[in-house]
Amino acid sequence: MINIDNKEYDEKTLSSAAKLAVAQLQQISKNITELTLTLQNQEVLKIHYAKSLQEELPKEESKLKS
């Protein structure tokens, strides 16, 4: 059984085109989830390396006034 728009359908009654559309939608949903996780991981890494870079930059020395 497949649930589409809160209705149950027997897969055997679906056309080949409908079965293909269901498979494509499932794959797209999986891809979106994977891309979302990748984006979140990249954001974490971006923050980490920005902080790391700030720690490695030369410190500003106070200017001596004459």
PDB file of C-alpha atoms in Angstrom:
ATOM      1  CA  MET A   1       0.000   0.000   0.000  1.00  0.00           C
ATOM      2  CA  ILE A   2       1.081   3.529  -0.800  1.00  0.00           C
ATOM      3  CA  ASN A   3      -0.194   6.620   0.942  1.00  0.00           C
ATOM      4  CA  ILE A   4      -0.707   9.624  -1.353  1.00  0.00           C
ATOM      5  CA  ASP A   5      -2.459  12.737  -0.058  1.00  0.00           C
ATOM      6  CA  ASN A   6      -3.756  10.798   2.957  1.00  0.00           C
ATOM      7  CA  LYS A   7      -5.314   8.094   0.786  1.00  0.00           C
ATOM      8  CA  GLU A   8      -4.193   4.490   0.619  1.00  0.00           C
ATOM      9  CA  TYR A   9      -3.536   2.957  -2.808  1.00  0.00           C
ATOM     10  CA  ASP A  10      -2.639  -0.593  -3.760  1.00  0.00           C
ATOM     11  CA  GLU A  11       0.578  -0.394  -5.776  1.00  0.00           C
ATOM     12  CA  LYS A  12      -0.780  -3.076  -8.105  1.00  0.00           C
ATOM     13  CA  THR A  13      -3.523  -0.702  -9.264  1.00  0.00           C
ATOM     14  CA  LEU A  14      -1.130   2.113 -10.192  1.00  0.00           C
ATOM     15  CA  SER A  15      -0.015   2.679 -13.761  1.00  0.00           C
ATOM     16  CA  SER A  16       3.630   2.352 -14.718  1.00  0.00           C
ATOM     17  CA  ALA A  17       3.836   6.149 -14.989  1.00  0.00           C
ATOM     18  CA  ALA A  18       2.381   6.549 -11.482  1.00  0.00           C
ATOM     19  CA  LYS A  19       4.835   3.989 -10.064  1.00  0.00           C
ATOM     20  CA  LEU A  20       7.697   5.842 -11.729  1.00  0.00           C
ATOM     21  CA  ALA A  21       6.475   9.161 -10.321  1.00  0.00           C
ATOM     22  CA  VAL A  22       6.289   7.650  -6.819  1.00  0.00           C
ATOM     23  CA  ALA A  23       9.819   6.287  -7.146  1.00  0.00           C
ATOM     24  CA  GLN A  24      11.103   9.641  -8.403  1.00  0.00           C
ATOM     25  CA  LEU A  25       9.412  11.504  -5.539  1.00  0.00           C
ATOM     26  CA  GLN A  26      10.914   9.096  -3.008  1.00  0.00           C
ATOM     27  CA  GLN A  27      14.379   9.594  -4.519  1.00  0.00           C
ATOM     28  CA  ILE A  28      13.949  13.379  -4.560  1.00  0.00           C
ATOM     29  CA  SER A  29      12.918  13.365  -0.892  1.00  0.00           C
ATOM     30  CA  LYS A  30      15.964  11.263  -0.040  1.00  0.00           C
ATOM     31  CA  ASN A  31      18.232  13.636  -2.002  1.00  0.00           C
ATOM     32  CA  ILE A  32      16.764  16.678  -0.233  1.00  0.00           C
ATOM     33  CA  THR A  33      17.405  15.064   3.148  1.00  0.00           C
ATOM     34  CA  GLU A  34      20.999  14.242   2.205  1.00  0.00           C
ATOM     35  CA  LEU A  35      21.594  17.745   0.830  1.00  0.00           C
ATOM     36  CA  THR A  36      20.125  19.309   3.970  1.00  0.00           C
ATOM     37  CA  LEU A  37      22.465  17.247   6.153  1.00  0.00           C
ATOM     38  CA  THR A  38      25.418  18.166   3.946  1.00  0.00           C
ATOM     39  CA  LEU A  39      24.521  21.856   4.157  1.00  0.00           C
ATOM     40  CA  GLN A  40      24.239  21.677   7.948  1.00  0.00           C
ATOM     41  CA  ASN A  41      27.610  19.939   8.190  1.00  0.00           C
ATOM     42  CA  GLN A  42      29.207  22.531   5.916  1.00  0.00           C
ATOM     43  CA  GLU A  43      27.813  25.355   8.066  1.00  0.00           C
ATOM     44  CA  VAL A  44      29.365  23.771  11.165  1.00  0.00           C
ATOM     45  CA  LEU A  45      32.711  23.402   9.377  1.00  0.00           C
ATOM     46  CA  LYS A  46      32.545  26.991   8.117  1.00  0.00           C
ATOM     47  CA  ILE A  47      32.094  28.284  11.673  1.00  0.00           C
ATOM     48  CA  HIS A  48      34.900  26.033  12.925  1.00  0.00           C
ATOM     49  CA  TYR A  49      37.413  27.154  10.304  1.00  0.00           C
ATOM     50  CA  ALA A  50      36.470  30.828  10.601  1.00  0.00           C
ATOM     51  CA  LYS A  51      37.164  30.591  14.342  1.00  0.00           C
ATOM     52  CA  SER A  52      40.387  28.692  13.694  1.00  0.00           C
ATOM     53  CA  LEU A  53      41.500  31.347  11.215  1.00  0.00           C
ATOM     54  CA  GLN A  54      40.781  34.162  13.672  1.00  0.00           C
ATOM     55  CA  GLU A  55      42.915  32.400  16.263  1.00  0.00           C
ATOM     56  CA  GLU A  56      45.805  32.060  13.797  1.00  0.00           C
ATOM     57  CA  LEU A  57      45.838  35.632  12.513  1.00  0.00           C
ATOM     58  CA  PRO A  58      48.581  37.865  13.855  1.00  0.00           C
ATOM     59  CA  LYS A  59      47.479  39.792  16.895  1.00  0.00           C
ATOM     60  CA  GLU A  60      47.315  43.562  16.531  1.00  0.00           C
ATOM     61  CA  GLU A  61      50.044  45.191  18.510  1.00  0.00           C
ATOM     62  CA  SER A  62      49.229  48.305  20.439  1.00  0.00           C
ATOM     63  CA  LYS A  63      50.733  51.355  18.803  1.00  0.00           C
ATOM     64  CA  LEU A  64      53.191  53.233  20.942  1.00  0.00           C
ATOM     65  CA  LYS A  65      52.478  56.946  21.134  1.00  0.00           C
ATOM     66  CA  SER A  66      55.445  59.293  21.155  1.00  0.00           C
TER      67      SER A  66
END
